[in-house]
Amino acid sequence: LMKESSLKRLFKFVLAHWPFLLLSTLAAFFFVIFNSASIWITATMINNILIDFNEMLVENQRLSNLSELSMNDRLKLFSNNLLLKDTAISTVSAVCVALIVVFSAKNISLYIKNITLSIVQYRLIRDLRNKLYSHFHYLSLSYFNKNKSGELTAVLVNDIDNMRNSLSIMFQKLFVEPINILILMSLLFIVSTKLALIALLIIPVSGIIIFGISHSIRRRSARSQAQLAGITSMIAETIGSMRIVKAFANKGFEINRFAKETQKYYKLMLRRDRLRFVSSPVSETFGATIAALLLWVGARDVLVIESISSEDFLRFILLLFSLFQPLKNLTNVVNELQNGLASADRVFAIMDIKSDIQDSDNAIEIKDLESSLSFKDVSFSYGDKNKKVLHNINFKINKGEIIALVGPSGAGKSTLVDLIPRFYDTLSGAVKIDGKDIKELKINSLRSLMGIVTQETFLFDDSVKANIAYGVENISDERVKDAAKAANAHEFIQNLPEGYDTIIGERGVSLSGGQKQRIAIARAIVKNPPILILDEATSSLDSESEKHVQSAIENLMNERTVFVIAHRLSTVHNANKILVLEKGQIVQEGKHDELVNIDGLYKQLHKMQFRT
């Protein structure tokens, strides 16, 4: 079922480029016609050399005088009228000229067929890759939490490239070889029905062998593609965590782990190729056996029974051996197609995944936070409904207020703020902005209200300016600099080799933690969001960096509605309200001065940090 579905869907993509497909099919048809003509003329040329020229003239005269002609006789008469001249040498000259013309026309048709199919093939792969990449952006965060980035990269790059290779072979041959086989088989029947019926035995038996093998090839291709995706994921993971690997002196373990996975891949690929390479020799050996049988039967018909002329038998053998190559090509097409379909299954399986987070049918735009944001009886779980991460959360934050979320690791602080931009949806209850459930708002407009600065700052491998201006179009250099100044970043940016045009490397590797954090804050300042989420933005910094970042954060928080998650309680003293979370529940709420004087979790956390 999946095979039919993937094939059908692939052809929908292909048909989008039907003008090139039509041109390619026409070129393929002319290629086959000229190819068959070249075989016919070659047989005529060999016959011309082997037999007496006068016999040819007598035979041609006999054909001309016949009142009823078979298709074979008509074709011979037609070619003789074109090629047969007054003398043997001038006939050879005419045949040579005809061969040059026919071969030139055949190869021009072949080029047109190949280049137009390449256009279809590369456009198809471009469209598929673009569609899959767009779909990644459409999927919810929960999907990326469950699936490794390396494996998704492998599908986007390796699987689609694998489809390109398979489709290249498939297109180049699937459009030509069936027409080729059909015309060559028709010519075989025209020359000798008896011999053609014997030759026909090749096709069904070869077909049974090919399709039996190809089913196994597809299964093995699917396994090998999944294994390759796992290897790609492991490479990405190891490169990303090389510091940890070296710190734990774990080089040997990682090398062995990788070697085991590549050995598995080697075995899978070898099993697949054992099957792939056996189908062609088996069908070819069977074909050669049939050819030997035909030679024996045909030679007997020519020499003993004299039911077929030597010219016709020669022509039949040339046509038959010309038929072997397209049949062999078609064998490979089926095998390659199985390989490509295994990849197509993986690509379409991802495209079929629906995002958990979608705009409702009547979703409305939101421009600003007018009065308040509130949580009403909100509960949440990651998948398993019995394992709730948040339980009945209720609170309200007014415009311009600061709410701090504190509590031990795993209390649910980050999960709570992830519900505000709808990275995840609530299990029950509602998050409301100005009284409207955020599920009724358009996701893009909701997220455009928010600036998020996290402990794990992600910067792109681009210039400092591009990172600060990320997501904002047509921004002036002045505005970028103002944001950098407010984020206490302008000074160190100016000292970089090329200032704001310095390329900062993948994930910002050339910057310190505090510098990266200040660029992230400048990015949030440029966006100018009414709601700000600070998720442990200073927890991984040293005290010197923290001073700069803390000052930048105060500039950023000015006149905004702010959620602050903090391990360091010094950052939450000025909050309008502090929510203390434990095991997914709010266990205390109030201002710092109130909570520090009441026995409870906040007082314990405060004591642990400040040793008071």
XYZ file of C-alpha atoms in Angstrom:
612
model
C 0.000 0.000 0.000
C 2.789 2.375 0.988
C 4.577 1.628 -2.288
C 1.546 2.601 -4.377
C 1.020 5.690 -2.269
C 4.652 6.841 -2.548
C 4.738 6.166 -6.288
C 1.456 7.964 -6.852
C 2.598 10.962 -4.823
C 5.943 11.077 -6.619
C 4.204 11.151 -9.985
C 2.012 14.043 -8.810
C 5.231 16.014 -8.257
C 6.537 14.821 -11.636
C 3.368 15.815 -13.528
C 3.767 19.402 -12.344
C 6.537 19.586 -14.981
C 4.518 17.956 -17.808
C 5.753 20.174 -20.727
C 9.333 18.891 -20.248
C 7.981 15.387 -19.710
C 6.028 15.556 -22.977
C 9.061 16.834 -24.900
C 11.190 14.077 -23.374
C 8.644 11.389 -24.297
C 8.530 12.630 -27.918
C 12.343 12.666 -28.070
C 12.374 9.140 -26.569
C 9.948 7.956 -29.260
C 12.114 9.387 -32.080
C 15.234 7.915 -30.428
C 13.659 4.447 -30.523
C 12.486 4.863 -34.134
C 15.972 5.941 -35.292
C 17.596 3.216 -33.151
C 15.443 0.533 -34.822
C 16.181 2.066 -38.244
C 19.931 1.925 -37.516
C 19.654 -1.826 -36.752
C 17.620 -2.421 -39.922
C 20.134 -0.492 -42.086
C 23.098 -2.301 -40.446
C 21.522 -5.666 -41.392
C 21.006 -4.396 -44.963
C 24.670 -3.281 -45.121
C 26.020 -6.642 -43.874
C 23.705 -8.460 -46.291
C 24.913 -6.200 -49.128
C 28.523 -7.201 -48.419
C 27.840 -10.919 -47.898
C 25.649 -11.758 -50.922
C 25.898 -11.186 -54.665
C 24.639 -7.731 -55.714
C 22.719 -9.174 -58.712
C 20.811 -11.483 -56.348
C 19.719 -8.380 -54.418
C 18.438 -6.736 -57.595
C 16.528 -9.907 -58.562
C 15.027 -10.164 -55.026
C 13.984 -6.492 -55.127
C 12.363 -7.000 -58.533
C 10.499 -10.044 -57.170
C 9.169 -7.983 -54.234
C 8.100 -5.169 -56.585
C 6.063 -7.602 -58.700
C 4.178 -9.150 -55.751
C 0.525 -8.069 -55.539
C 0.209 -8.848 -51.788
C 3.077 -7.953 -49.469
C 3.683 -8.901 -45.824
C 4.759 -6.135 -43.428
C 8.316 -7.521 -43.540
C 8.333 -7.353 -47.373
C 6.943 -3.819 -47.315
C 9.689 -2.646 -44.948
C 12.358 -4.324 -47.093
C 10.933 -2.775 -50.263
C 10.804 0.647 -48.574
C 14.458 0.426 -47.415
C 15.563 -0.931 -50.812
C 13.893 1.971 -52.635
C 15.829 4.358 -50.392
C 19.188 2.580 -50.421
C 19.469 0.270 -53.457
C 21.364 1.957 -56.292
C 22.603 0.890 -59.759
C 25.912 -0.546 -58.563
C 27.084 -2.356 -55.418
C 29.553 0.375 -54.396
C 27.027 3.200 -54.836
C 24.558 1.131 -52.719
C 27.219 0.805 -49.978
C 27.774 4.584 -50.175
C 24.008 5.236 -49.796
C 23.873 2.843 -46.797
C 26.856 4.611 -45.169
C 25.260 8.058 -45.617
C 21.947 6.697 -44.255
C 23.764 5.264 -41.189
C 25.414 8.639 -40.460
C 22.067 10.493 -40.794
C 20.164 7.940 -38.692
C 22.828 7.773 -35.936
C 23.023 11.597 -35.799
C 19.223 11.901 -35.516
C 19.164 9.096 -32.900
C 21.790 10.825 -30.722
C 20.215 14.295 -31.043
C 16.928 12.702 -29.857
C 18.830 10.983 -27.023
C 20.354 14.302 -25.869
C 16.961 16.094 -25.905
C 15.382 13.188 -24.023
C 18.155 13.151 -21.373
C 18.393 16.919 -20.799
C 14.613 17.396 -20.488
C 14.387 14.469 -18.057
C 17.260 15.951 -16.039
C 15.317 19.217 -15.784
C 12.255 17.293 -14.496
C 14.371 15.236 -12.099
C 16.271 18.192 -10.555
C 13.129 20.335 -10.308
C 11.331 17.451 -8.598
C 14.123 17.044 -6.033
C 14.246 20.827 -5.468
C 10.457 20.887 -4.880
C 10.569 17.882 -2.520
C 13.469 19.302 -0.503
C 11.775 22.719 -0.228
C 8.481 21.113 0.807
C 10.123 18.938 3.463
C 12.177 21.864 4.828
C 9.003 24.008 5.010
C 7.240 21.144 6.769
C 9.989 21.040 9.432
C 9.104 24.644 10.309
C 5.430 23.727 10.501
C 5.948 20.831 12.964
C 5.632 21.468 16.686
C 8.522 21.441 19.174
C 7.353 18.138 20.666
C 8.222 16.415 17.365
C 11.829 17.700 17.498
C 12.110 16.626 21.133
C 11.275 13.046 20.096
C 13.419 12.927 16.905
C 17.175 13.415 16.563
C 18.257 16.377 14.457
C 20.910 14.256 12.712
C 18.293 11.764 11.525
C 16.048 14.539 10.200
C 19.056 16.050 8.411
C 19.770 12.622 6.887
C 16.226 12.426 5.499
C 16.418 15.961 4.084
C 19.864 15.442 2.510
C 20.649 11.716 2.076
C 17.178 10.293 1.421
C 16.239 12.996 -1.066
C 19.631 12.608 -2.764
C 19.061 8.855 -2.853
C 15.701 9.534 -4.516
C 17.485 11.777 -7.020
C 19.886 8.975 -8.008
C 17.063 6.447 -8.277
C 14.769 8.796 -10.177
C 17.610 9.729 -12.519
C 18.057 6.087 -13.541
C 14.318 5.448 -13.466
C 13.386 8.446 -15.656
C 16.215 7.942 -18.133
C 15.120 4.367 -18.754
C 11.490 4.027 -17.725
C 10.346 6.383 -20.480
C 12.562 4.887 -23.198
C 12.997 1.174 -22.626
C 9.282 0.138 -22.728
C 8.894 1.933 -26.113
C 12.215 0.425 -27.245
C 11.148 -3.103 -26.243
C 7.720 -2.666 -27.851
C 9.088 -1.515 -31.227
C 11.921 -4.087 -31.293
C 9.460 -6.868 -30.361
C 7.084 -5.660 -33.127
C 9.959 -5.821 -35.653
C 10.882 -9.332 -34.440
C 7.283 -10.497 -35.081
C 7.324 -8.805 -38.505
C 10.532 -10.659 -39.461
C 9.543 -14.087 -38.005
C 6.511 -14.842 -35.824
C 7.795 -18.329 -34.928
C 11.187 -17.111 -33.675
C 9.613 -14.094 -31.924
C 7.297 -16.368 -29.893
C 10.339 -18.307 -28.634
C 12.048 -14.976 -27.771
C 8.943 -13.927 -25.827
C 9.791 -16.570 -23.197
C 12.567 -14.246 -21.973
C 10.247 -11.476 -20.753
C 7.822 -13.233 -18.320
C 10.521 -15.454 -16.754
C 12.891 -12.483 -16.350
C 9.974 -10.493 -14.918
C 9.237 -13.105 -12.251
C 12.923 -13.182 -11.232
C 13.216 -9.360 -11.185
C 10.085 -8.643 -9.141
C 10.870 -11.428 -6.655
C 14.296 -9.927 -6.002
C 13.143 -6.261 -6.030
C 10.711 -6.762 -3.117
C 13.582 -7.915 -0.892
C 15.795 -5.078 -2.153
C 13.244 -2.471 -1.035
C 13.047 -3.916 2.482
C 16.821 -3.922 2.791
C 17.055 -0.394 1.316
C 14.643 0.904 3.970
C 16.778 -0.651 6.727
C 20.043 0.682 5.297
C 18.611 4.226 4.913
C 17.412 4.173 8.554
C 20.879 2.951 9.644
C 22.591 5.725 7.629
C 20.298 8.305 9.282
C 21.391 6.925 12.678
C 25.066 7.256 11.704
C 24.521 10.863 10.512
C 22.803 11.632 13.814
C 25.686 10.127 15.779
C 28.240 12.221 13.825
C 26.257 15.437 14.503
C 25.883 14.535 18.191
C 29.596 13.693 18.667
C 30.833 16.805 16.862
C 28.436 18.916 18.962
C 29.666 17.340 22.217
C 33.392 16.943 21.383
C 34.356 18.991 24.459
C 32.542 16.523 26.755
C 33.991 13.482 24.927
C 37.540 14.838 25.386
C 36.897 15.911 28.987
C 35.777 12.373 29.905
C 38.649 10.772 27.905
C 35.962 8.814 26.057
C 37.600 8.754 22.620
C 37.943 4.941 22.515
C 34.316 4.352 23.511
C 32.969 6.762 20.862
C 35.212 5.305 18.117
C 34.058 1.748 18.974
C 30.404 2.807 19.131
C 30.701 4.433 15.697
C 32.566 1.415 14.251
C 29.734 -0.916 15.395
C 27.124 1.233 13.623
C 29.158 1.473 10.392
C 29.683 -2.328 10.492
C 25.879 -2.779 10.713
C 25.477 -0.427 7.733
C 28.147 -2.340 5.787
C 26.320 -5.646 6.361
C 22.950 -4.177 5.358
C 24.355 -2.636 2.157
C 26.206 -5.851 1.261
C 23.030 -7.945 1.702
C 21.119 -5.499 -0.507
C 23.795 -5.498 -3.218
C 24.070 -9.306 -3.227
C 20.442 -9.315 -4.328
C 20.781 -6.302 -6.602
C 23.717 -7.717 -8.532
C 22.279 -11.215 -8.901
C 19.116 -10.178 -10.801
C 20.911 -8.941 -13.926
C 23.261 -11.976 -14.422
C 20.380 -14.421 -13.816
C 18.094 -12.774 -16.379
C 21.008 -12.307 -18.823
C 22.098 -15.970 -18.555
C 18.523 -17.022 -19.155
C 18.371 -14.654 -22.156
C 21.596 -16.087 -23.622
C 20.136 -19.617 -23.326
C 17.042 -18.502 -25.243
C 19.295 -16.785 -27.816
C 21.286 -20.003 -28.327
C 18.028 -21.916 -28.814
C 16.896 -19.283 -31.353
C 20.191 -19.515 -33.247
C 19.746 -23.272 -33.532
C 16.070 -23.062 -34.619
C 16.789 -20.130 -36.974
C 19.844 -21.736 -38.553
C 17.748 -24.877 -39.174
C 15.012 -22.745 -40.802
C 17.586 -21.012 -43.048
C 19.768 -24.007 -43.972
C 17.388 -26.997 -43.882
C 13.755 -25.903 -44.237
C 14.582 -22.617 -46.033
C 11.467 -20.959 -44.514
C 13.384 -17.742 -43.742
C 15.990 -15.901 -45.813
C 19.533 -15.425 -44.499
C 18.977 -11.625 -44.588
C 15.865 -11.919 -42.407
C 17.611 -14.247 -39.976
C 20.559 -11.844 -39.732
C 18.155 -8.971 -39.150
C 16.276 -11.017 -36.506
C 19.482 -11.836 -34.574
C 20.615 -8.174 -34.623
C 17.186 -7.038 -33.384
C 17.143 -9.738 -30.702
C 20.559 -8.795 -29.310
C 19.482 -5.125 -29.388
C 16.497 -6.157 -27.248
C 18.715 -7.573 -24.464
C 20.112 -4.161 -23.411
C 16.723 -2.438 -22.851
C 15.508 -5.539 -20.981
C 18.627 -5.421 -18.775
C 18.168 -1.676 -18.242
C 14.588 -2.273 -17.182
C 15.813 -4.863 -14.657
C 18.097 -2.240 -13.081
C 15.287 0.343 -13.115
C 13.086 -1.884 -10.963
C 15.922 -2.430 -8.449
C 16.852 1.266 -8.331
C 13.200 2.215 -8.043
C 12.874 0.022 -4.924
C 15.857 1.845 -3.413
C 14.336 5.250 -4.218
C 10.898 4.240 -2.939
C 12.381 3.180 0.415
C 13.673 6.767 0.721
C 10.385 8.221 -0.593
C 8.509 6.315 2.133
C 10.661 8.002 4.797
C 10.262 11.467 3.220
C 6.478 11.177 2.846
C 6.134 9.670 6.344
C 7.511 12.962 7.758
C 5.375 15.077 5.382
C 2.288 13.227 6.646
C 2.928 14.154 10.282
C 0.488 16.800 11.436
C 1.646 19.512 13.811
C 0.200 19.357 17.335
C 0.025 23.163 17.311
C -2.141 24.676 14.590
C -4.195 27.824 14.015
C -7.889 27.233 14.643
C -10.277 27.863 11.712
C -11.396 31.246 13.072
C -8.082 32.329 14.595
C -7.707 36.101 15.025
C -4.706 38.443 14.863
C -3.401 40.038 18.054
C -1.415 43.291 17.922
C -0.494 43.958 21.554
C -1.009 42.988 25.179
C -3.703 45.448 26.346
C -4.308 44.559 30.008
C -3.265 41.132 31.351
C -2.121 37.557 30.803
C -3.526 34.756 32.945
C -3.371 30.991 33.539
C -6.736 29.381 34.403
C -6.581 25.829 35.865
C -3.716 24.893 33.518
C -2.385 21.315 33.547
C 0.162 19.873 31.143
C 1.987 16.632 30.330
C 4.586 15.591 27.730
C 2.642 12.790 26.037
C 1.648 10.568 28.995
C -1.508 12.128 30.480
C -0.941 10.326 33.796
C 2.446 12.020 34.257
C 1.486 15.665 34.622
C 4.340 18.172 34.637
C 2.009 21.055 35.691
C -1.080 20.759 37.933
C -3.891 23.355 38.048
C -1.781 26.480 37.620
C -3.669 29.722 38.334
C -2.232 33.252 38.301
C -2.592 36.607 36.567
C 0.020 39.150 35.442
C -0.999 42.706 34.531
C 0.586 44.672 31.708
C 3.977 46.066 32.747
C 4.385 43.738 35.754
C 7.274 41.379 36.445
C 6.579 37.831 37.609
C 9.454 35.665 38.816
C 9.287 31.870 38.754
C 11.534 30.096 41.241
C 11.876 26.537 42.454
C 14.153 23.492 42.279
C 15.189 21.898 38.940
C 12.348 19.920 37.370
C 9.650 21.969 39.137
C 8.082 22.938 35.755
C 9.239 26.570 35.426
C 10.478 26.369 31.793
C 7.476 24.241 30.819
C 5.138 26.899 32.215
C 6.649 29.700 30.116
C 6.774 27.417 27.004
C 2.962 27.340 27.097
C 2.728 31.143 26.624
C 4.056 31.229 22.995
C 2.247 27.895 22.358
C 5.390 25.834 21.908
C 3.110 23.234 23.508
C -0.634 23.195 24.173
C -2.210 22.785 27.591
C -3.640 19.410 28.601
C -6.517 21.205 30.318
C -7.339 24.776 31.332
C -6.421 27.858 29.321
C -3.719 30.501 28.923
C -5.484 33.814 28.220
C -4.327 37.178 26.881
C -6.770 40.030 27.526
C -9.430 37.392 28.306
C -8.968 35.503 24.995
C -7.733 31.888 24.983
C -4.399 31.902 23.114
C -5.666 28.907 21.073
C -8.069 31.364 19.407
C -5.179 33.605 18.294
C -3.011 33.251 15.180
C 0.240 31.589 16.255
C 2.532 33.986 14.353
C 0.839 37.068 15.765
C 0.952 35.572 19.303
C 4.680 34.785 19.062
C 5.443 38.202 17.573
C 4.406 39.675 20.959
C 7.225 37.820 22.713
C 10.946 38.137 23.171
C 12.703 35.145 24.691
C 16.189 35.072 26.200
C 17.277 31.655 27.444
C 20.264 30.222 29.288
C 21.207 28.277 26.113
C 21.755 31.150 23.686
C 21.564 30.135 20.053
C 23.396 32.336 17.575
C 23.596 31.703 13.823
C 26.805 31.311 11.832
C 26.438 34.833 10.431
C 27.509 38.388 11.205
C 26.873 40.029 14.579
C 24.542 42.496 12.847
C 22.498 39.694 11.196
C 22.142 37.924 14.561
C 20.916 41.079 16.321
C 18.510 41.921 13.460
C 17.208 38.312 13.161
C 13.510 38.264 12.251
C 13.299 42.022 11.582
C 13.442 43.192 7.951
C 14.952 46.423 6.566
C 16.518 47.484 9.859
C 18.920 50.442 9.982
C 22.510 50.106 11.276
C 21.654 52.822 13.819
C 18.849 50.758 15.335
C 21.134 47.710 15.608
C 23.793 49.814 17.365
C 21.249 51.364 19.756
C 20.040 47.858 20.705
C 23.655 46.722 21.224
C 24.354 49.756 23.435
C 21.248 49.065 25.543
C 22.440 45.444 25.866
C 25.933 46.571 26.972
C 27.327 44.840 23.869
C 28.438 47.777 21.684
C 31.903 48.059 23.234
C 33.007 44.444 22.796
C 31.403 44.266 19.301
C 33.524 47.247 18.178
C 36.633 45.387 19.340
C 35.848 42.339 17.179
C 38.006 42.004 13.985
C 35.320 43.402 11.684
C 32.985 44.987 14.219
C 29.312 44.374 13.479
C 30.230 42.519 10.242
C 32.297 39.877 12.088
C 31.103 36.322 11.351
C 30.746 34.760 14.785
C 30.950 31.047 13.853
C 28.511 28.221 14.352
C 26.517 28.701 17.603
C 28.705 31.754 18.322
C 31.777 29.673 19.245
C 34.129 32.670 18.998
C 32.296 34.587 21.784
C 32.195 34.155 25.558
C 28.977 33.150 27.347
C 28.350 36.710 28.544
C 28.945 38.173 25.073
C 26.556 35.700 23.447
C 23.939 36.481 26.073
C 24.219 40.225 25.438
C 23.804 39.723 21.663
C 20.667 37.667 22.431
C 19.391 40.523 24.608
C 20.140 43.043 21.815
C 18.142 40.765 19.486
C 15.190 40.900 21.910
C 15.510 44.717 22.208
C 15.366 45.085 18.389
C 12.224 42.950 18.275
C 10.719 45.292 20.899
C 8.236 42.758 22.304
C 5.517 43.683 24.806
C 5.996 40.329 26.622
C 9.466 39.203 27.681
C 10.465 35.716 28.853
C 13.860 35.396 30.564
C 14.641 31.715 31.141
C 17.601 31.578 33.550
C 19.313 34.133 31.323
C 22.241 34.707 33.723
C 22.610 31.330 35.474
C 25.630 30.114 33.477
C 27.652 33.351 33.691
C 30.505 34.390 35.940
C 29.903 37.339 38.270
C 31.680 39.892 36.015
C 29.626 38.894 32.945
C 26.488 38.765 35.062
C 26.873 42.453 36.020
C 26.923 43.487 32.338
C 24.069 41.127 31.433
C 21.985 42.077 34.488
C 22.286 45.760 33.570
C 21.309 44.895 29.950
C 18.318 42.896 31.192
C 17.114 45.846 33.302
C 17.208 48.012 30.147
C 15.286 45.308 28.275
C 12.658 44.843 31.011
C 11.792 48.525 31.055
C 8.027 49.034 30.417
C 7.427 45.397 29.461
C 5.465 42.503 30.901
C 8.154 40.104 32.080
C 8.439 36.455 33.143
C 11.755 35.751 34.862
C 12.924 32.221 35.643
C 15.882 32.370 37.990
C 18.042 30.107 40.107
C 19.868 33.109 41.510
C 17.323 34.774 43.749
C 19.198 38.098 43.663
C 17.631 38.666 40.219
C 14.021 38.435 41.476
C 14.015 40.846 44.435
C 12.244 43.550 42.433
C 9.505 41.332 40.940
C 5.864 42.403 41.441
C 5.069 38.789 42.286
C 7.123 35.630 42.856
C 5.594 32.213 42.084
C 7.337 29.345 43.876
C 6.935 26.048 42.010
C 7.501 22.526 43.278
C 6.588 19.324 41.416
C 4.488 21.244 38.887
C 2.395 23.156 41.435
C 2.465 26.717 42.783
C 3.257 26.208 46.482
C 3.832 29.887 47.389
C 3.273 33.307 45.839
C 3.998 36.861 46.962
C 6.762 39.493 47.014
C 10.310 38.783 48.136
C 9.969 40.647 51.440
C 6.856 38.609 52.359
C 8.149 35.176 51.269
C 11.591 35.470 52.857
C 9.933 35.908 56.270
C 7.520 32.932 55.985
C 8.631 29.342 56.607
C 8.437 27.618 53.236
C 10.328 26.583 50.100
C 11.322 30.151 49.119
C 12.939 30.774 52.519
C 14.837 27.454 52.234
C 16.079 28.284 48.727
C 17.121 31.758 49.922
C 19.011 30.310 52.909
C 20.822 27.785 50.693
C 21.998 30.507 48.316
C 22.911 33.241 50.758
C 23.828 30.998 53.722
C 21.824 33.257 56.081
